[in-house]
């Protein structure tokens, strides 16, 4: 694992992590991933969406931008896709990576996103709809896996295999939700992450979740 002086950690004394930089000799159809792990959705092939310069965290601007691109292109899609307006309202505020002491120095990534609950996100009782919350968790909880993949130069974009959500408290319109997601494990094809959705004003936990994703078999798509 890289030491604290590694360029992974962006500080005044250490430049931002830049190992995931597309090669100038690579064509748009090629991938920097090993052939045995050919990318399903390759972040470096996506167009830029939004401005990542306001996102805090110790990973490089390049990594932040690639994660934002993947979230918008894959999670939000175009204006005709399910949940598009909800996904577009999500704002990422921090993307970081660190060595886990409990995991004997293995890397883990954490992303923090925020969204204000709007009327279109409510159920008939005037609270955040559980299906809308599941949509947010599915997409936001995937991002630390993308981040970890970019750092380790493997593909961290997968399809959801299973998702376990615990709903703890309601969120009325106007609530600002803080979605904190952390990678748990990344294997050859199976990847796991966890997240908590917190009411930013009250500090109450709205939901907690565990997400399992997998790399799809390209030939079956």
mmCIF file of C-alpha atoms in Angstrom, residues 14-123:
data_model
loop_
_atom_site.group_PDB
_atom_site.id
_atom_site.type_symbol
_atom_site.label_atom_id
_atom_site.label_comp_id
_atom_site.label_asym_id
_atom_site.label_seq_id
_atom_site.Cartn_x
_atom_site.Cartn_y
_atom_site.Cartn_z
ATOM 1 C CA UNK A 14 1.851 16.165 -1.971
ATOM 2 C CA UNK A 15 0.179 16.432 -5.419
ATOM 3 C CA UNK A 16 -3.204 14.878 -6.152
ATOM 4 C CA UNK A 17 -3.339 11.256 -7.237
ATOM 5 C CA UNK A 18 -3.085 11.067 -11.024
ATOM 6 C CA UNK A 19 -2.414 7.424 -11.907
ATOM 7 C CA UNK A 20 -5.691 7.139 -13.812
ATOM 8 C CA UNK A 21 -4.861 9.456 -16.702
ATOM 9 C CA UNK A 22 -5.824 8.308 -20.199
ATOM 10 C CA UNK A 23 -2.765 7.672 -22.357
ATOM 11 C CA UNK A 24 -2.376 9.934 -25.372
ATOM 12 C CA UNK A 25 -1.677 6.830 -27.446
ATOM 13 C CA UNK A 26 -4.949 5.156 -26.464
ATOM 14 C CA UNK A 27 -7.809 5.192 -28.934
ATOM 15 C CA UNK A 28 -11.381 5.877 -27.826
ATOM 16 C CA UNK A 29 -12.231 2.214 -28.229
ATOM 17 C CA UNK A 30 -9.279 0.853 -26.273
ATOM 18 C CA UNK A 31 -9.071 0.306 -22.524
ATOM 19 C CA UNK A 32 -6.261 0.588 -19.984
ATOM 20 C CA UNK A 33 -7.765 -2.295 -18.041
ATOM 21 C CA UNK A 34 -6.396 -5.853 -18.350
ATOM 22 C CA UNK A 35 -8.098 -7.839 -21.097
ATOM 23 C CA UNK A 36 -9.531 -10.266 -18.523
ATOM 24 C CA UNK A 37 -11.349 -7.313 -16.928
ATOM 25 C CA UNK A 38 -12.499 -5.486 -20.050
ATOM 26 C CA UNK A 39 -14.578 -2.484 -19.078
ATOM 27 C CA UNK A 40 -18.356 -2.626 -19.320
ATOM 28 C CA UNK A 41 -18.721 1.117 -18.740
ATOM 29 C CA UNK A 42 -15.322 2.817 -18.923
ATOM 30 C CA UNK A 43 -15.293 6.196 -17.099
ATOM 31 C CA UNK A 44 -12.519 7.556 -19.296
ATOM 32 C CA UNK A 45 -14.668 7.148 -22.415
ATOM 33 C CA UNK A 46 -17.487 9.380 -21.120
ATOM 34 C CA UNK A 47 -18.030 13.054 -21.882
ATOM 35 C CA UNK A 48 -17.495 15.614 -19.131
ATOM 36 C CA UNK A 49 -20.578 16.536 -17.130
ATOM 37 C CA UNK A 50 -20.710 19.321 -14.582
ATOM 38 C CA UNK A 51 -17.884 20.958 -12.662
ATOM 39 C CA UNK A 52 -15.856 18.825 -10.257
ATOM 40 C CA UNK A 53 -13.709 21.744 -9.061
ATOM 41 C CA UNK A 54 -15.959 22.377 -6.042
ATOM 42 C CA UNK A 55 -15.776 18.789 -4.775
ATOM 43 C CA UNK A 56 -13.566 18.438 -1.705
ATOM 44 C CA UNK A 57 -11.422 15.391 -0.890
ATOM 45 C CA UNK A 58 -7.893 14.049 -1.304
ATOM 46 C CA UNK A 59 -8.219 12.401 -4.717
ATOM 47 C CA UNK A 60 -7.236 14.332 -7.825
ATOM 48 C CA UNK A 61 -9.504 16.592 -9.847
ATOM 49 C CA UNK A 62 -9.233 14.087 -12.702
ATOM 50 C CA UNK A 63 -10.620 11.241 -10.571
ATOM 51 C CA UNK A 64 -13.415 13.471 -9.235
ATOM 52 C CA UNK A 65 -14.414 14.486 -12.759
ATOM 53 C CA UNK A 66 -14.455 10.878 -13.988
ATOM 54 C CA UNK A 67 -16.704 9.857 -11.093
ATOM 55 C CA UNK A 68 -19.055 12.758 -11.786
ATOM 56 C CA UNK A 69 -19.135 11.831 -15.476
ATOM 57 C CA UNK A 70 -19.977 8.210 -14.643
ATOM 58 C CA UNK A 71 -22.698 9.172 -12.177
ATOM 59 C CA UNK A 72 -24.444 11.474 -14.648
ATOM 60 C CA UNK A 73 -24.039 9.317 -17.764
ATOM 61 C CA UNK A 74 -24.820 5.983 -16.123
ATOM 62 C CA UNK A 75 -26.972 6.975 -13.120
ATOM 63 C CA UNK A 76 -28.954 9.902 -14.526
ATOM 64 C CA UNK A 77 -28.941 9.153 -18.251
ATOM 65 C CA UNK A 78 -30.797 11.515 -20.561
ATOM 66 C CA UNK A 79 -33.973 13.438 -19.786
ATOM 67 C CA UNK A 80 -36.172 10.475 -20.734
ATOM 68 C CA UNK A 81 -34.524 8.056 -18.284
ATOM 69 C CA UNK A 82 -36.055 7.002 -14.983
ATOM 70 C CA UNK A 83 -35.129 9.298 -12.097
ATOM 71 C CA UNK A 84 -33.213 11.712 -14.314
ATOM 72 C CA UNK A 85 -34.300 14.901 -12.523
ATOM 73 C CA UNK A 86 -33.596 13.362 -9.121
ATOM 74 C CA UNK A 87 -30.098 12.210 -10.070
ATOM 75 C CA UNK A 88 -29.308 15.607 -11.613
ATOM 76 C CA UNK A 89 -30.181 17.262 -8.276
ATOM 77 C CA UNK A 90 -27.470 15.286 -6.433
ATOM 78 C CA UNK A 91 -24.376 17.313 -5.527
ATOM 79 C CA UNK A 92 -21.135 15.572 -4.603
ATOM 80 C CA UNK A 93 -19.262 17.455 -1.888
ATOM 81 C CA UNK A 94 -16.359 15.122 -1.052
ATOM 82 C CA UNK A 95 -14.509 12.206 -2.653
ATOM 83 C CA UNK A 96 -11.611 10.750 -0.689
ATOM 84 C CA UNK A 97 -9.498 7.624 -0.365
ATOM 85 C CA UNK A 98 -7.511 6.343 2.574
ATOM 86 C CA UNK A 99 -5.762 3.321 3.974
ATOM 87 C CA UNK A 100 -7.912 1.366 6.423
ATOM 88 C CA UNK A 101 -6.097 0.472 9.641
ATOM 89 C CA UNK A 102 -8.662 -2.246 10.392
ATOM 90 C CA UNK A 103 -8.095 -3.756 6.931
ATOM 91 C CA UNK A 104 -4.306 -3.833 7.382
ATOM 92 C CA UNK A 105 -3.648 -0.909 5.067
ATOM 93 C CA UNK A 106 -6.035 -1.857 2.285
ATOM 94 C CA UNK A 107 -7.470 1.107 0.424
ATOM 95 C CA UNK A 108 -11.054 2.263 0.814
ATOM 96 C CA UNK A 109 -12.870 5.151 -0.828
ATOM 97 C CA UNK A 110 -15.632 7.358 0.536
ATOM 98 C CA UNK A 111 -17.967 9.712 -1.316
ATOM 99 C CA UNK A 112 -20.322 12.267 0.208
ATOM 100 C CA UNK A 113 -23.295 13.583 -1.756
ATOM 101 C CA UNK A 114 -26.165 15.865 -0.834
ATOM 102 C CA UNK A 115 -29.672 16.398 -2.164
ATOM 103 C CA UNK A 116 -32.665 18.461 -1.006
ATOM 104 C CA UNK A 117 -35.939 16.523 -0.939
ATOM 105 C CA UNK A 118 -38.344 18.101 -3.440
ATOM 106 C CA UNK A 119 -42.082 17.637 -3.889
ATOM 107 C CA UNK A 120 -41.590 15.278 -6.843
ATOM 108 C CA UNK A 121 -39.685 12.885 -4.529
ATOM 109 C CA UNK A 122 -42.529 12.495 -2.004
ATOM 110 C CA UNK A 123 -45.088 9.758 -1.417
#
